[in-house]
Amino acid sequence: MSSTQDLDFSSTSADASLTTPTQASSLAKGDHILIQNQPCKIVSKSASAPGKHGHAKISFVALSLSNGKKYTDICPAHHIVQVPIIARKEYLVIDITTEGFLSLFDIHNPEVTKDDIHAPGVETEVGQRLSKLWEKVTEGGEGEVWVVVLGTMGMEVVDAVKEAGKD
């Protein structure tokens, strides 16, 4: 058998690390939740009063981070739900390719550009804002467009768009 020096326990790739258990009643609008294995952002939450045979129920309406589809879930207020672990990072937009991919610059890692994130569609509020600001910057020749990218469960999506010095 090999010695313990050959073993490396410094990291793991267990799926359990992609989410964290949280009591349903502690979540609010704007928080994230996992519904039908989709990481979603909560857009509304309502609670019902406890019935004579049970507990208060919480109703969530949330939008998928990956495709914007609406999901709903109803569970007891004391129920434990899964919340995706979200990594949030800001990037400077260098270019938007004709294929719809963003070319992004990370000020914390200037040697590498990130070119694998798809620009949000213009049918979304974020996509409309990105398109408007990018057009303003490219035509005016000054200013910067920054995007907020959320990473969770093996995917990365643009969640917000900012103009340098604003928002």
mmCIF file of C-alpha atoms in Angstrom:
data_model
loop_
_atom_site.group_PDB
_atom_site.id
_atom_site.type_symbol
_atom_site.label_atom_id
_atom_site.label_comp_id
_atom_site.label_asym_id
_atom_site.label_seq_id
_atom_site.Cartn_x
_atom_site.Cartn_y
_atom_site.Cartn_z
ATOM 1 C CA MET A 1 0.000 0.000 0.000
ATOM 2 C CA SER A 2 1.237 3.511 -0.768
ATOM 3 C CA SER A 3 2.219 5.952 1.941
ATOM 4 C CA THR A 4 0.012 8.791 3.095
ATOM 5 C CA GLN A 5 2.311 11.249 1.338
ATOM 6 C CA ASP A 6 0.830 10.121 -2.000
ATOM 7 C CA LEU A 7 -2.732 11.062 -1.013
ATOM 8 C CA ASP A 8 -4.211 14.460 -1.803
ATOM 9 C CA PHE A 9 -7.292 15.499 0.166
ATOM 10 C CA SER A 10 -7.078 19.209 -0.632
ATOM 11 C CA SER A 11 -10.036 19.348 -3.028
ATOM 12 C CA THR A 12 -13.184 17.495 -3.897
ATOM 13 C CA SER A 13 -15.672 17.486 -6.738
ATOM 14 C CA ALA A 14 -18.720 16.152 -4.927
ATOM 15 C CA ASP A 15 -22.020 17.373 -6.356
ATOM 16 C CA ALA A 16 -23.150 18.203 -2.822
ATOM 17 C CA SER A 17 -20.800 21.178 -2.823
ATOM 18 C CA LEU A 18 -22.783 22.881 -5.596
ATOM 19 C CA THR A 19 -25.697 23.681 -3.267
ATOM 20 C CA THR A 20 -26.325 24.420 0.374
ATOM 21 C CA PRO A 21 -29.399 23.478 2.451
ATOM 22 C CA THR A 22 -31.481 26.426 3.667
ATOM 23 C CA GLN A 23 -34.827 26.746 5.418
ATOM 24 C CA ALA A 24 -37.500 27.859 2.920
ATOM 25 C CA SER A 25 -38.882 30.598 5.196
ATOM 26 C CA SER A 26 -35.478 32.342 5.313
ATOM 27 C CA LEU A 27 -35.363 33.006 1.544
ATOM 28 C CA ALA A 28 -36.547 36.302 0.071
ATOM 29 C CA LYS A 29 -37.146 37.930 -3.308
ATOM 30 C CA GLY A 30 -33.817 38.230 -5.124
ATOM 31 C CA ASP A 31 -32.305 35.171 -3.440
ATOM 32 C CA HIS A 32 -31.477 32.023 -5.397
ATOM 33 C CA ILE A 33 -33.098 28.603 -5.105
ATOM 34 C CA LEU A 34 -32.871 25.261 -6.864
ATOM 35 C CA ILE A 35 -36.206 24.254 -8.449
ATOM 36 C CA GLN A 36 -36.396 21.078 -10.566
ATOM 37 C CA ASN A 37 -32.565 20.973 -10.607
ATOM 38 C CA GLN A 38 -32.485 24.479 -12.148
ATOM 39 C CA PRO A 39 -30.681 27.324 -10.373
ATOM 40 C CA CYS A 40 -33.229 30.150 -10.238
ATOM 41 C CA LYS A 41 -33.590 33.700 -8.936
ATOM 42 C CA ILE A 42 -36.684 34.255 -6.788
ATOM 43 C CA VAL A 43 -38.985 36.937 -8.246
ATOM 44 C CA SER A 44 -41.823 36.508 -5.750
ATOM 45 C CA LYS A 45 -42.515 34.698 -2.509
ATOM 46 C CA SER A 46 -45.772 34.360 -0.639
ATOM 47 C CA ALA A 47 -46.718 32.557 2.545
ATOM 48 C CA SER A 48 -50.031 31.054 3.594
ATOM 49 C CA ALA A 49 -51.277 30.899 7.150
ATOM 50 C CA PRO A 50 -51.061 27.520 8.866
ATOM 51 C CA GLY A 51 -54.136 25.386 8.322
ATOM 52 C CA LYS A 52 -55.836 23.379 11.042
ATOM 53 C CA HIS A 53 -54.038 20.216 9.848
ATOM 54 C CA GLY A 54 -50.653 21.522 8.865
ATOM 55 C CA HIS A 55 -47.962 24.098 8.656
ATOM 56 C CA ALA A 56 -47.642 27.386 6.817
ATOM 57 C CA LYS A 57 -46.722 26.959 3.159
ATOM 58 C CA ILE A 58 -44.316 29.068 1.117
ATOM 59 C CA SER A 59 -44.880 29.620 -2.602
ATOM 60 C CA PHE A 60 -41.910 30.615 -4.765
ATOM 61 C CA VAL A 61 -41.956 31.984 -8.309
ATOM 62 C CA ALA A 62 -38.454 32.063 -9.781
ATOM 63 C CA LEU A 63 -36.702 32.528 -13.129
ATOM 64 C CA SER A 64 -34.076 30.074 -14.316
ATOM 65 C CA LEU A 65 -30.588 31.571 -14.565
ATOM 66 C CA SER A 66 -29.855 29.487 -17.657
ATOM 67 C CA ASN A 67 -32.889 30.154 -19.865
ATOM 68 C CA GLY A 68 -35.163 32.663 -18.092
ATOM 69 C CA LYS A 69 -38.001 30.113 -17.853
ATOM 70 C CA LYS A 70 -40.439 30.590 -14.963
ATOM 71 C CA TYR A 71 -40.520 27.895 -12.270
ATOM 72 C CA THR A 72 -42.799 27.590 -9.238
ATOM 73 C CA ASP A 73 -42.470 25.607 -6.042
ATOM 74 C CA ILE A 74 -44.654 25.248 -2.956
ATOM 75 C CA CYS A 75 -43.304 23.760 0.261
ATOM 76 C CA PRO A 76 -43.828 23.933 4.039
ATOM 77 C CA ALA A 77 -42.147 26.971 5.612
ATOM 78 C CA HIS A 78 -39.946 24.760 7.779
ATOM 79 C CA HIS A 79 -38.855 22.634 4.795
ATOM 80 C CA ILE A 80 -35.167 22.566 3.846
ATOM 81 C CA VAL A 81 -34.575 23.620 0.216
ATOM 82 C CA GLN A 82 -31.378 23.608 -1.817
ATOM 83 C CA VAL A 83 -29.765 26.932 -2.652
ATOM 84 C CA PRO A 84 -27.125 26.978 -5.413
ATOM 85 C CA ILE A 85 -23.720 28.322 -4.457
ATOM 86 C CA ILE A 86 -23.195 31.384 -6.650
ATOM 87 C CA ALA A 87 -19.864 32.921 -7.630
ATOM 88 C CA ARG A 88 -20.206 36.553 -8.734
ATOM 89 C CA LYS A 89 -17.517 38.236 -10.819
ATOM 90 C CA GLU A 90 -17.283 41.470 -12.805
ATOM 91 C CA TYR A 91 -15.612 41.702 -16.217
ATOM 92 C CA LEU A 92 -14.882 44.504 -18.670
ATOM 93 C CA VAL A 93 -16.453 43.879 -22.091
ATOM 94 C CA ILE A 94 -13.766 44.046 -24.794
ATOM 95 C CA ASP A 95 -15.884 42.883 -27.725
ATOM 96 C CA ILE A 96 -19.093 41.149 -28.728
ATOM 97 C CA THR A 97 -18.481 38.685 -31.553
ATOM 98 C CA THR A 98 -20.794 38.214 -34.529
ATOM 99 C CA GLU A 99 -21.581 34.751 -33.083
ATOM 100 C CA GLY A 100 -22.915 36.420 -29.928
ATOM 101 C CA PHE A 101 -20.069 35.616 -27.535
ATOM 102 C CA LEU A 102 -18.577 38.165 -25.178
ATOM 103 C CA SER A 103 -14.850 38.813 -25.044
ATOM 104 C CA LEU A 104 -14.200 39.752 -21.423
ATOM 105 C CA PHE A 105 -11.243 41.179 -19.509
ATOM 106 C CA ASP A 106 -10.626 40.265 -15.866
ATOM 107 C CA ILE A 107 -8.685 43.003 -14.071
ATOM 108 C CA HIS A 108 -7.517 40.435 -11.509
ATOM 109 C CA ASN A 109 -6.080 38.151 -14.209
ATOM 110 C CA PRO A 110 -4.997 40.471 -17.065
ATOM 111 C CA GLU A 111 -3.052 37.807 -18.994
ATOM 112 C CA VAL A 112 -6.188 35.929 -20.013
ATOM 113 C CA THR A 113 -9.400 36.992 -21.741
ATOM 114 C CA LYS A 114 -12.647 35.096 -21.227
ATOM 115 C CA ASP A 115 -14.361 34.289 -24.527
ATOM 116 C CA ASP A 116 -16.840 31.504 -23.660
ATOM 117 C CA ILE A 117 -19.853 33.388 -22.283
ATOM 118 C CA HIS A 118 -22.804 33.959 -24.572
ATOM 119 C CA ALA A 119 -24.284 37.464 -24.622
ATOM 120 C CA PRO A 120 -27.830 37.575 -23.258
ATOM 121 C CA GLY A 121 -30.522 37.857 -25.929
ATOM 122 C CA VAL A 122 -32.089 41.222 -26.725
ATOM 123 C CA GLU A 123 -35.454 39.839 -25.622
ATOM 124 C CA THR A 124 -34.201 40.081 -22.017
ATOM 125 C CA GLU A 125 -33.816 43.269 -20.001
ATOM 126 C CA VAL A 126 -30.101 42.536 -19.435
ATOM 127 C CA GLY A 127 -29.582 41.888 -23.150
ATOM 128 C CA GLN A 128 -31.300 45.135 -24.116
ATOM 129 C CA ARG A 129 -29.181 47.106 -21.669
ATOM 130 C CA LEU A 130 -25.968 45.438 -22.901
ATOM 131 C CA SER A 131 -26.853 46.153 -26.538
ATOM 132 C CA LYS A 132 -27.714 49.798 -25.815
ATOM 133 C CA LEU A 133 -24.559 50.471 -23.765
ATOM 134 C CA TRP A 134 -22.280 48.606 -26.186
ATOM 135 C CA GLU A 135 -23.648 50.636 -29.111
ATOM 136 C CA LYS A 136 -23.130 53.856 -27.146
ATOM 137 C CA VAL A 137 -19.506 52.946 -26.292
ATOM 138 C CA THR A 138 -18.548 51.737 -29.782
ATOM 139 C CA GLU A 139 -20.129 54.716 -31.568
ATOM 140 C CA GLY A 140 -19.019 57.332 -29.052
ATOM 141 C CA GLY A 141 -15.521 55.940 -28.639
ATOM 142 C CA GLU A 142 -15.433 56.481 -24.904
ATOM 143 C CA GLY A 143 -16.708 54.754 -21.796
ATOM 144 C CA GLU A 144 -16.641 51.158 -20.647
ATOM 145 C CA VAL A 145 -19.218 48.412 -20.333
ATOM 146 C CA TRP A 146 -18.930 45.969 -17.439
ATOM 147 C CA VAL A 147 -20.924 42.770 -16.928
ATOM 148 C CA VAL A 148 -21.658 40.845 -13.754
ATOM 149 C CA VAL A 149 -21.312 37.112 -14.394
ATOM 150 C CA LEU A 150 -22.854 34.543 -12.078
ATOM 151 C CA GLY A 151 -21.295 31.100 -12.014
ATOM 152 C CA THR A 152 -23.138 28.152 -10.545
ATOM 153 C CA MET A 153 -23.513 24.429 -11.139
ATOM 154 C CA GLY A 154 -21.134 24.383 -14.113
ATOM 155 C CA MET A 155 -22.625 27.334 -16.003
ATOM 156 C CA GLU A 156 -21.929 31.039 -16.252
ATOM 157 C CA VAL A 157 -24.499 33.679 -17.205
ATOM 158 C CA VAL A 158 -24.574 37.460 -17.454
ATOM 159 C CA ASP A 159 -26.763 38.768 -14.662
ATOM 160 C CA ALA A 160 -26.246 42.531 -14.914
ATOM 161 C CA VAL A 161 -24.661 45.206 -17.081
ATOM 162 C CA LYS A 162 -23.015 48.404 -15.876
ATOM 163 C CA GLU A 163 -21.506 51.443 -17.481
ATOM 164 C CA ALA A 164 -18.157 52.484 -15.958
ATOM 165 C CA GLY A 165 -18.666 55.086 -13.268
ATOM 166 C CA LYS A 166 -22.420 54.475 -13.114
ATOM 167 C CA ASP A 167 -24.831 52.124 -11.290
#
